[in-house]
Coordinates of C-alpha atoms (C1' of nucleotides) in Angstrom, one line a residue:
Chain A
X1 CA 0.0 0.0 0.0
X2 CA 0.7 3.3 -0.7
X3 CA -1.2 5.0 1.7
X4 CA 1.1 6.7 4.1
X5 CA 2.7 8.3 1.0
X6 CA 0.8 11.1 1.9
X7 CA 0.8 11.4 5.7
X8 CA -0.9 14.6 5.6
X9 CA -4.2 13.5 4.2
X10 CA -4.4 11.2 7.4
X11 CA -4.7 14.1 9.2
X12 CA -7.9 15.3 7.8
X13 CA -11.0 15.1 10.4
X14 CA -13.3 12.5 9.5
X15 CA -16.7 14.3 8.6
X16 CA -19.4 12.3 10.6
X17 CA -21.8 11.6 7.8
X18 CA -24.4 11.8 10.6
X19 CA -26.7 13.6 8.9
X20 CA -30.4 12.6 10.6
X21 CA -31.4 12.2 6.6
X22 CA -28.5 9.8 6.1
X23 CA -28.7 7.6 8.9
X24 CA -32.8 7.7 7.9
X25 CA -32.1 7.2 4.9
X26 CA -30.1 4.1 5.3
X27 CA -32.4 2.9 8.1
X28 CA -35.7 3.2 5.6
X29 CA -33.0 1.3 2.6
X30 CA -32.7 -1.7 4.8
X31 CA -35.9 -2.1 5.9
X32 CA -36.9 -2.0 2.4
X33 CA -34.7 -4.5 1.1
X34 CA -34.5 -6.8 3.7
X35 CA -38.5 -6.8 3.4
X36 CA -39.5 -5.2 6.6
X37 CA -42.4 -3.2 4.5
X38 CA -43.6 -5.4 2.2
X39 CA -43.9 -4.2 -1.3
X40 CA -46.9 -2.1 -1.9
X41 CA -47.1 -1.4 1.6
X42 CA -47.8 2.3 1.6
X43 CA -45.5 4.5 3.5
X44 CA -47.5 7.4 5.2
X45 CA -44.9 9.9 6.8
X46 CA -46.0 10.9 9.5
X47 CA -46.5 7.3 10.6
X48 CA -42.8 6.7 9.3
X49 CA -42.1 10.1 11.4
X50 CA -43.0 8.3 14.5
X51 CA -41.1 5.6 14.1
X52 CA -38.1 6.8 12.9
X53 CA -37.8 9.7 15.3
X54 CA -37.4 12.8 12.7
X55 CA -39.6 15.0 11.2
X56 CA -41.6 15.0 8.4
X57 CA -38.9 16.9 6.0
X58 CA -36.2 14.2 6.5
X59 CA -38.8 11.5 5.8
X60 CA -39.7 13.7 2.8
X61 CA -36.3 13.5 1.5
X62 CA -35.5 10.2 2.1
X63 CA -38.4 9.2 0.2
X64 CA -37.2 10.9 -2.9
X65 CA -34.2 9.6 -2.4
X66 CA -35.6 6.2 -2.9
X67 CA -38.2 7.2 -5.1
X68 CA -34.9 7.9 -7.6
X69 CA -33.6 4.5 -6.9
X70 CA -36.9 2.6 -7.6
X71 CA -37.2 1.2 -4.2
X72 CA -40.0 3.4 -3.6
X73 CA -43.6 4.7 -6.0
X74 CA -45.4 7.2 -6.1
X75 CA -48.9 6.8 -6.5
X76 CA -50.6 10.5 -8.0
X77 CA -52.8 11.7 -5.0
X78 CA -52.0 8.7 -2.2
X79 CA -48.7 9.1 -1.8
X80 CA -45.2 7.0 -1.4
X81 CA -45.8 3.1 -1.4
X82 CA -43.0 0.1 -1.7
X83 CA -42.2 -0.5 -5.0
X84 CA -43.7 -4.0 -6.5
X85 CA -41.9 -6.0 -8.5
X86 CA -42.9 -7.4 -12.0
X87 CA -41.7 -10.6 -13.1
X88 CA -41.0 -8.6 -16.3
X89 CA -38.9 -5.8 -14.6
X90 CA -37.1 -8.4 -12.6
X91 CA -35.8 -10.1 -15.6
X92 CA -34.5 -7.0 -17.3
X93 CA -32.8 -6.7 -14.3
X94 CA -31.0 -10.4 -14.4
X95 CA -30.5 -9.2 -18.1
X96 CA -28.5 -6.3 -17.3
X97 CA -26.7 -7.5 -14.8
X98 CA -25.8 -10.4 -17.1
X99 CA -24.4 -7.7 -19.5
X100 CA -22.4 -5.2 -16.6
X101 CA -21.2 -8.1 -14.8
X102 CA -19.6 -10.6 -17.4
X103 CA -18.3 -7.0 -18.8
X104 CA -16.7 -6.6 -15.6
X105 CA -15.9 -9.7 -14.8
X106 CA -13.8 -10.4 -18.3
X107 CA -12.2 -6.9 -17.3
X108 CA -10.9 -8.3 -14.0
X109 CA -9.8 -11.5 -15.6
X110 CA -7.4 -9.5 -18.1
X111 CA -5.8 -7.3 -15.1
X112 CA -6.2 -9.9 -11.8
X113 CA -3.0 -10.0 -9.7
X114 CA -2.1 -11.5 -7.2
X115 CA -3.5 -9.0 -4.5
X116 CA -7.4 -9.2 -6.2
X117 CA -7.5 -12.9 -6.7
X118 CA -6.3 -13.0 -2.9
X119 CA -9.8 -11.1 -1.9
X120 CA -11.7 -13.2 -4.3
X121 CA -10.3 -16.1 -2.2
X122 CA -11.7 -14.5 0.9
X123 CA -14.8 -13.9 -0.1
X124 CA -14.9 -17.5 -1.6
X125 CA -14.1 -18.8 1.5
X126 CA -16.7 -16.6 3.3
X127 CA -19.4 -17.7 0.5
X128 CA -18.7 -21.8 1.8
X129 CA -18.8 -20.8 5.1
X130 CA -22.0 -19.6 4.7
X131 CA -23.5 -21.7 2.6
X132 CA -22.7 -24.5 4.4
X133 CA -24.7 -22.8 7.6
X134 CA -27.3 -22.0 5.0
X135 CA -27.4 -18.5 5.7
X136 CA -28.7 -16.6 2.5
X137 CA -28.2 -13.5 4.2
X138 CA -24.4 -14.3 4.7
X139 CA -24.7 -15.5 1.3
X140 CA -25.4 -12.6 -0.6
X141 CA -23.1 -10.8 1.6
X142 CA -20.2 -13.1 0.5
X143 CA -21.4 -12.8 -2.7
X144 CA -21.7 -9.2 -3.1
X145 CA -18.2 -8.8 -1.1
X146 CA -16.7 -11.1 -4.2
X147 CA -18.1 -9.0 -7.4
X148 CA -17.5 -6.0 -5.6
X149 CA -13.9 -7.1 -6.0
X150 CA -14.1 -8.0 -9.6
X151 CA -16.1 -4.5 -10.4
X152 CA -13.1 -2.2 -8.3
X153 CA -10.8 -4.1 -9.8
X154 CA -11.8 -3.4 -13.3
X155 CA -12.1 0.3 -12.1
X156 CA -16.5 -0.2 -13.6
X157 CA -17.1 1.8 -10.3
X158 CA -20.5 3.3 -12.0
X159 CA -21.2 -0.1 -13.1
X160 CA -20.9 -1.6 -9.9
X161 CA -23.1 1.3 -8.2
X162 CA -25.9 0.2 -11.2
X163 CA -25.9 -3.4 -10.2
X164 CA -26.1 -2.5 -6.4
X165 CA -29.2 -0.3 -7.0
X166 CA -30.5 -2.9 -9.4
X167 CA -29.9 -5.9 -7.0
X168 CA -31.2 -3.6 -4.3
X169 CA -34.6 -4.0 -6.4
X170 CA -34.8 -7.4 -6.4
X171 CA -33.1 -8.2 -3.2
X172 CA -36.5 -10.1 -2.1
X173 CA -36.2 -12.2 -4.9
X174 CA -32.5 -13.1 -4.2
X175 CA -32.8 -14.5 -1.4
X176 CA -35.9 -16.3 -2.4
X177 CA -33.3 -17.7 -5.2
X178 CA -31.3 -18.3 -2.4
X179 CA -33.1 -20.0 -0.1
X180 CA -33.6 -22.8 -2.6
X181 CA -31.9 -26.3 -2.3
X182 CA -30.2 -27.2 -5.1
X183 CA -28.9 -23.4 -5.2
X184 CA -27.4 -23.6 -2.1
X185 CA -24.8 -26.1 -4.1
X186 CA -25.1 -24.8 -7.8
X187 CA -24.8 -20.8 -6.9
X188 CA -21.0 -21.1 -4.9
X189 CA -19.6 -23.5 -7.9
X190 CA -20.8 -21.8 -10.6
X191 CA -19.2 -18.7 -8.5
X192 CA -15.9 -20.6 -8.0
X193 CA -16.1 -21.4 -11.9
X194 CA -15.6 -17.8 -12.4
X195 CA -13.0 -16.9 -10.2
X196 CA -11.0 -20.2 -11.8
X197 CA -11.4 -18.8 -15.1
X198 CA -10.1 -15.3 -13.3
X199 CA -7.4 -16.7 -11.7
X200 CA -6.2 -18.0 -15.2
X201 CA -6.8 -14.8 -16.5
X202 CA -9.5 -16.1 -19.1
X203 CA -11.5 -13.2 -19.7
X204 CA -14.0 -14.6 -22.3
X205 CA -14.3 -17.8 -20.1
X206 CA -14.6 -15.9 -17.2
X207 CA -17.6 -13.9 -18.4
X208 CA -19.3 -17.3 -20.1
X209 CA -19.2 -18.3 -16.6
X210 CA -20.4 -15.0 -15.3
X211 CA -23.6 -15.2 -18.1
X212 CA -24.2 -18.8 -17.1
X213 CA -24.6 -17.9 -13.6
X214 CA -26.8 -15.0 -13.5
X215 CA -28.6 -17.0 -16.3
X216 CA -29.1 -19.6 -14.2
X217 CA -29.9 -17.6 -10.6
X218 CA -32.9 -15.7 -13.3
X219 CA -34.1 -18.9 -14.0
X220 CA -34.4 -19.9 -10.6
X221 CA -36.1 -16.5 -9.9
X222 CA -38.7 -17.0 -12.5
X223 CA -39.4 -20.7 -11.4
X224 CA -40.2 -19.1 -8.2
X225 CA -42.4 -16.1 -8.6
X226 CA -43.7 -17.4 -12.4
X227 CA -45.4 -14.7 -13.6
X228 CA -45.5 -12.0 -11.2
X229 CA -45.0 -11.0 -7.4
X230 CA -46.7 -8.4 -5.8
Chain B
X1 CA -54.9 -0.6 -33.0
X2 CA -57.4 -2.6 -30.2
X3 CA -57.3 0.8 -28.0
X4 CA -60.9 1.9 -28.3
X5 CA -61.7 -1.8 -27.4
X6 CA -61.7 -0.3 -24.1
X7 CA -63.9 2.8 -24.2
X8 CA -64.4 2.7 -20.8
X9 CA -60.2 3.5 -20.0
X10 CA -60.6 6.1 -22.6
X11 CA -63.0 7.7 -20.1
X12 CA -60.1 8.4 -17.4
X13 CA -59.5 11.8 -16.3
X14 CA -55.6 12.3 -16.8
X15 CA -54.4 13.9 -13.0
X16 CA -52.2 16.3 -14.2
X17 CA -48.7 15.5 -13.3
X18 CA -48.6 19.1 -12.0
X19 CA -46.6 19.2 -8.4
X20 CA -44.7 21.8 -8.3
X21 CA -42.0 19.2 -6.8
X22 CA -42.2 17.3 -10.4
X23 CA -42.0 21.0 -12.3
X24 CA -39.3 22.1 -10.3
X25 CA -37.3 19.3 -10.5
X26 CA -37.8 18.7 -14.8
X27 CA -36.7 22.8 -14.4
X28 CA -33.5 22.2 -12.4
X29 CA -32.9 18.6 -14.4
X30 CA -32.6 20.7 -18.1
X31 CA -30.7 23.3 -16.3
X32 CA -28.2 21.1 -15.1
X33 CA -27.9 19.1 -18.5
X34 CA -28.2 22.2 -21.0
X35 CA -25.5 23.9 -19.1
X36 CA -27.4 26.6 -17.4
X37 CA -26.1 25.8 -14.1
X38 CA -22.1 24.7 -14.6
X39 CA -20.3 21.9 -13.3
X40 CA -18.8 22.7 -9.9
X41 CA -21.8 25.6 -9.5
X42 CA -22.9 25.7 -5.8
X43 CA -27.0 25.2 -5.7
X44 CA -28.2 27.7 -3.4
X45 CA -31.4 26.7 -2.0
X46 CA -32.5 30.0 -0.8
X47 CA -31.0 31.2 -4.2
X48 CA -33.1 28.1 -5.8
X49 CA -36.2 29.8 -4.2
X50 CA -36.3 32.7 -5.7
X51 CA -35.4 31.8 -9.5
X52 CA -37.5 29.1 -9.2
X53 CA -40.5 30.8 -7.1
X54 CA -40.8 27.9 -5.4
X55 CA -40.4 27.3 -1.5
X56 CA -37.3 25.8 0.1
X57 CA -39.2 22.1 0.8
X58 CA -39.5 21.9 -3.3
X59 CA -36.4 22.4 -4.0
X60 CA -34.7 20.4 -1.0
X61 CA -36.7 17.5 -2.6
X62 CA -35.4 18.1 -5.8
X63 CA -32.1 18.5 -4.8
X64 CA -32.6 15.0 -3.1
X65 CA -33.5 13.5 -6.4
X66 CA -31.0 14.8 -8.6
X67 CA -28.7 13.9 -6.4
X68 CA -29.6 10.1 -6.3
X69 CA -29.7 10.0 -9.9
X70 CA -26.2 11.7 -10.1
X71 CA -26.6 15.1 -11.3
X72 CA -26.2 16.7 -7.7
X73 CA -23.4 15.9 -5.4
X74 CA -23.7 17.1 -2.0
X75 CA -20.3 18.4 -0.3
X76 CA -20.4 18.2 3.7
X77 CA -20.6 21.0 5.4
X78 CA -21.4 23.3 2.3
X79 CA -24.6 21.7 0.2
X80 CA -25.3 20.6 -3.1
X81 CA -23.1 21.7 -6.1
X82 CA -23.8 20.5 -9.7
X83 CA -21.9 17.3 -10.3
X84 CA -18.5 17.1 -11.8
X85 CA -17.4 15.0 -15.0
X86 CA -14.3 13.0 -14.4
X87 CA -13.3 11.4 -17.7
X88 CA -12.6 8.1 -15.6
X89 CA -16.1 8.3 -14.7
X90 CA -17.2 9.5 -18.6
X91 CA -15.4 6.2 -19.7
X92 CA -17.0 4.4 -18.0
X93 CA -20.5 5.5 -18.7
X94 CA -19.7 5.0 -22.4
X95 CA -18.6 1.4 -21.4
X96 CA -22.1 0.9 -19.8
X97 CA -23.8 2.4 -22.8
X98 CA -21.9 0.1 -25.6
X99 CA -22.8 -2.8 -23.4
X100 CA -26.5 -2.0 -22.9
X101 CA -27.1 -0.4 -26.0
X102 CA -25.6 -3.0 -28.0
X103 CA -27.5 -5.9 -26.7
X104 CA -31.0 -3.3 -27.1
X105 CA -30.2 -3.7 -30.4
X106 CA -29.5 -7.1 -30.9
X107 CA -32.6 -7.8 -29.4
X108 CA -34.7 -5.7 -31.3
X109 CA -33.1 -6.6 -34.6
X110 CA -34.6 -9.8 -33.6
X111 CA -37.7 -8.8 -32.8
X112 CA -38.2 -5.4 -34.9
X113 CA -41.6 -5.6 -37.4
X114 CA -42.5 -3.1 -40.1
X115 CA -43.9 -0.9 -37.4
X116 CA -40.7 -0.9 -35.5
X117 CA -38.7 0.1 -38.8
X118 CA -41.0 2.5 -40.2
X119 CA -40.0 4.4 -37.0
X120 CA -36.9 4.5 -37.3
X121 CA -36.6 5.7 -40.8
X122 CA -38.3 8.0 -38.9
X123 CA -36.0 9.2 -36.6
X124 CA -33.3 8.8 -39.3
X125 CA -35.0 11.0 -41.4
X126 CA -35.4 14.0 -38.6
X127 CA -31.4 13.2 -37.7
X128 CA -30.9 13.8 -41.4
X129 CA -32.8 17.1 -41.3
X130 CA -31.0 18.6 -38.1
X131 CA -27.7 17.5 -39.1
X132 CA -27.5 19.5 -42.2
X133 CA -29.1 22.2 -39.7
X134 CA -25.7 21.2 -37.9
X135 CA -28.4 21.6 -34.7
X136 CA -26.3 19.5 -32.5
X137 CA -29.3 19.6 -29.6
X138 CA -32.0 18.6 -32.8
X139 CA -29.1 15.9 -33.4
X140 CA -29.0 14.6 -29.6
X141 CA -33.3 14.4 -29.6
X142 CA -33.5 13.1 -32.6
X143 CA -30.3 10.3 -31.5
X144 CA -32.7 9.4 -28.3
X145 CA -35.4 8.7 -30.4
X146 CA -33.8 6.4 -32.1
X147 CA -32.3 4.5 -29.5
X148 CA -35.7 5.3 -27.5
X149 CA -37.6 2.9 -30.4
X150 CA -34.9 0.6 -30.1
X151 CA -34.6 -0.6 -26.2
X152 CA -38.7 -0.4 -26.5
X153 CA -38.8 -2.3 -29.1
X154 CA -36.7 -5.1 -27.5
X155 CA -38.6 -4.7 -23.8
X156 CA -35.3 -3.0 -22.2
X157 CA -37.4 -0.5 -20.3
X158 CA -35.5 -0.9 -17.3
X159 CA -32.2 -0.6 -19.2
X160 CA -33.4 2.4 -21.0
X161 CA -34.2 4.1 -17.8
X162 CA -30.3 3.7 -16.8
X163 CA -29.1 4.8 -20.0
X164 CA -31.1 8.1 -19.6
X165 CA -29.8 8.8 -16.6
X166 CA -26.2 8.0 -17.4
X167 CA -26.6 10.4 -20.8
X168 CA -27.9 13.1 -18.5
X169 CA -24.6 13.2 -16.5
X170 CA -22.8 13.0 -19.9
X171 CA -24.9 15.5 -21.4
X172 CA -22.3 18.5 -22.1
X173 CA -20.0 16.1 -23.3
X174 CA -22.8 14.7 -25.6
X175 CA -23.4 17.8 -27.1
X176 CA -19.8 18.9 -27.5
X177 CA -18.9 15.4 -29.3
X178 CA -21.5 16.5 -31.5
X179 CA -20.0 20.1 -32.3
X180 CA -17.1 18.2 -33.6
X181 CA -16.8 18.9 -37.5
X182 CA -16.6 15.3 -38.9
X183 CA -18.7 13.8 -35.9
X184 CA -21.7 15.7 -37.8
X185 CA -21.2 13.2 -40.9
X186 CA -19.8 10.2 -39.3
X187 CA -22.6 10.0 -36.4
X188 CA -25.3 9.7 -38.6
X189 CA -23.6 7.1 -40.9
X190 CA -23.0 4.6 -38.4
X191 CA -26.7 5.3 -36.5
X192 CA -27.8 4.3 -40.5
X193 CA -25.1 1.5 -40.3
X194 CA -27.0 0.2 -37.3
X195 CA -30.3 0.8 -38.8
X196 CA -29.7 -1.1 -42.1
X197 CA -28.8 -4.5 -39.9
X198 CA -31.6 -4.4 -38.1
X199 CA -33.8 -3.7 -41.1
X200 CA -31.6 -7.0 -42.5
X201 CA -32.8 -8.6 -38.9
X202 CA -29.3 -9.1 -38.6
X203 CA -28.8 -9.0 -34.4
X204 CA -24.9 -9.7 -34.2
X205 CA -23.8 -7.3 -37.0
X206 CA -26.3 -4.8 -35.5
X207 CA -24.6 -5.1 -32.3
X208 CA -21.2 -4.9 -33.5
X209 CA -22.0 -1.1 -35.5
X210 CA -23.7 -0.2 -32.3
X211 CA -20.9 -1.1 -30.3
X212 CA -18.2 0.8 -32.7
X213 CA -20.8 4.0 -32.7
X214 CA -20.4 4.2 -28.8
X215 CA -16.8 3.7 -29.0
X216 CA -16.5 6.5 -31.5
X217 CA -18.6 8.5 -29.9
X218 CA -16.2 8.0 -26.4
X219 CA -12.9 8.7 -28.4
X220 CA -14.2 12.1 -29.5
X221 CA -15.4 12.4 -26.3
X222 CA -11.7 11.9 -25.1
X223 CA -9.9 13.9 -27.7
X224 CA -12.0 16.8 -26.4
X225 CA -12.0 17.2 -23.0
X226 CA -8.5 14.9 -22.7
X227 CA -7.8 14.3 -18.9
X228 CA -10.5 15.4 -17.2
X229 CA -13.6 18.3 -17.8
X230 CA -14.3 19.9 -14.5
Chain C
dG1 C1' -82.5 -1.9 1.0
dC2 C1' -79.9 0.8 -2.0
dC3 C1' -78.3 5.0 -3.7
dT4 C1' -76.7 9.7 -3.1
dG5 C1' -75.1 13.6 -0.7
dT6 C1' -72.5 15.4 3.1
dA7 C1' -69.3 15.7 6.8
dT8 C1' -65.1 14.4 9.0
dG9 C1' -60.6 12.7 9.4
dA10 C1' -56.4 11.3 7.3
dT11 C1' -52.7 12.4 4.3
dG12 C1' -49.7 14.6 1.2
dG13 C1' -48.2 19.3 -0.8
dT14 C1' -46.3 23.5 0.4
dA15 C1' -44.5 27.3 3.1
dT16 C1' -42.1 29.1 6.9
dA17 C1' -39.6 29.5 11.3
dC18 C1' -35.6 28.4 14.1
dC19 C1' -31.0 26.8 15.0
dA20 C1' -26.1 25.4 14.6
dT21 C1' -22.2 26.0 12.1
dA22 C1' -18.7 27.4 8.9
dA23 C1' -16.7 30.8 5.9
dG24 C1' -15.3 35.3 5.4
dA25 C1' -14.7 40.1 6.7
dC26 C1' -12.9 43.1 9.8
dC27 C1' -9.9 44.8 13.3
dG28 C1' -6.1 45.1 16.5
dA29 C1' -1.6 44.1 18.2
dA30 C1' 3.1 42.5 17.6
Chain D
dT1 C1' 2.8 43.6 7.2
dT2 C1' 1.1 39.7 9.2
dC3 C1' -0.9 36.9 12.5
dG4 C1' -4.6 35.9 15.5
dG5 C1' -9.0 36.6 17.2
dT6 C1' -13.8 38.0 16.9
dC7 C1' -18.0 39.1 14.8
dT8 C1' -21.3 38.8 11.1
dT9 C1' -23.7 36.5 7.9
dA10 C1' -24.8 33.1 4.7
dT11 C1' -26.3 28.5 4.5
dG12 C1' -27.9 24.0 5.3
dG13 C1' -30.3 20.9 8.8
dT14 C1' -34.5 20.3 11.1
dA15 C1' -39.1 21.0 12.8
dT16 C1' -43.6 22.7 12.4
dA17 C1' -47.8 25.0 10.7
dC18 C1' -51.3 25.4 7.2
dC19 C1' -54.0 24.0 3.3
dA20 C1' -56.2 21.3 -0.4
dT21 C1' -57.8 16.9 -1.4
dC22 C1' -59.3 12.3 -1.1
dA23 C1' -61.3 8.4 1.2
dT24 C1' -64.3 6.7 4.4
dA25 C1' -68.4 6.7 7.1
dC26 C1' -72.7 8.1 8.0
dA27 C1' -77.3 9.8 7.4
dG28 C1' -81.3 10.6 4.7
dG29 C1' -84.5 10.0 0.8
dC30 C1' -86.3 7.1 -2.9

DNA sequence: GCCTGTATGATGGTATACCATAAGACCGAA
DNA sequence: TTCGGTCTTATGGTATACCATCATACAGGC
């Protein structure tokens, strides 16, 4: 590391980003994603103001916030409500993150060293360890800690802040995927397939296996929710 | 057309979308990308208040939104200023774009009917008109259209969404590629290039002018603003 | 009994008031 | 002249007040 090149940028005086919108913000994210409100459970501020602890301006804001990020609708004349999820938008989504992510991931194979294939150990590791305690929360942590990886290391920072938001929007269904059985075996090889094409420095193989796995996790998702889940 | 199958829907009073939040914030959104307000420029609210005549709640929530979609970056301690451009981060989005747009187009040279093609000739037709205008903003409208008709056409709704938003934070840069002297003849030969293989139905070849449209488009993009645009 | 008109309460849209803080101007002393 | 301190003010963060509107419930007439 080259860090301490610059000894007086440590100095700086971290910023608390404790900003009562942030932390609310962040707050209101989770419980979204990790399906605390339902999705088209409608979100009436001052209710959320209550719970939350702020007033109605920082719930205001917030709410655009996620309104921008799709997590959150507006319905003309009733106000903010979970976003729902159509089978149809939800395999866009697979579809693009097919596309960003095999991009990304052929990228990584063709610059890998030995320091990134290091953390794509770790988070391989962390991905068994999980799955063999059958913790789909864990799981998609792993997960996410191992493409974030391949993303910074191919320098597709805006890509990789896409496919967040994207998976964000789906996260519900994820770890529906995940929660099923033969997943819990198929998702970490197919994952370990990629990072042995990376480690060869394959890129076109690498991002085969990187199409064949979101492919497959989609198909998964569809067999789930079939049609549609509100 | 099967639309007056339903005379009843016809019957719907349209709520106007009129907010003064959604106003405000397609105001400050056109500012931001035409140029009015500079990369860099510190957003006011109270400022805001005035020139838009709107109170400082609207404009907060606006801020909020452009900021999750990128426009707006917020600096601690000193409030929202109009984003920046990195090239890094201009790279990339042109990266996104050749990847999203080009499978958009493989998809609807699959898919694309009569209907489809008749309207883009269309679109070809008005980018003919404006670029002998040399009306680089009549060129950039008449660009989305195109490309508009396209990800409809193949179902990339979601993926058309995110390529909106990343041309938006490209915008400037858009319009000054266009300015360039042979960028006014070469663009519209390669959008034709890509229309004439997906009038073929030809989805690989379509792709592959699609993909060396965006790269040409992000080389001029570099030779102009080199290192970085601030 | 059903339909219609009305009243009331809940809710979002908008505006404004207050506060803490940071940046900049100003001033005085060494 | 320059450094240091203080004061002012601009600005964003937060809370609250007010209003228009919509949904629900209820009452009355056919």
């Amino acid at each position: 590391m080259i860090k301490n090149a610059d000894p007086i940028a440590a100095l700086r005086i971290e910023t608390p980003p404790a900003t009562l919108r942030e932390m609310a913000l962040e707050r209101m994210r989770r419980a979204i994603i990790s399906g605390v409100f339902e999705p088209g459970t409608r979100l009436v501020e001052r209710t959320l103001c209550d719970q939350l602890g702020v007033s109605r301006s920082v719930i205001r804001e917030v709410i655009r916030h996620l309104e921008a990020e799709g997590l959150v609708e507006m319905l003309a004349k009733q106000g903010p409500i979970v976003a729902r999820l159509e089978w149809d938008d939800a395999r866009q989504i697979y579809e693009i993150r097919a596309a960003l992510e095999s991009t990304a991931v052929a990228d990584c194979a063709r610059v890998a060293d030995e320091k990134v294939k290091a953390e794509l150990r770790q988070s391989l590791n962390e991905l068994d360890r999980t799955s063999q305690q059958n913790s789909p929360l864990g799981i998609l942590d792993a997960t996410t800690s191992f493409y974030r990886t391949i993303f910074h290391a191919g320098g597709h920072t805006i890509a990789w802040d896409i496919v967040t938001r994207l998976n964000s929007r789906i996260s519900r269904l994820r770890v529906m995927t995940l929660s099923t059985p033969n997943r819990t075996t198929s998702g970490p090889s197919q994952i370990r397939e990629i990072f042995a094409r990376i480690e060869k420095n394959e890129p076109e193989a690498a991002a085969a296996a990187c199409r064949a796995h979101v492919k497959a996790a989609a198909a998964i998702a569809e067999s789930i929710i079939g049609v549609d889940v509100t």
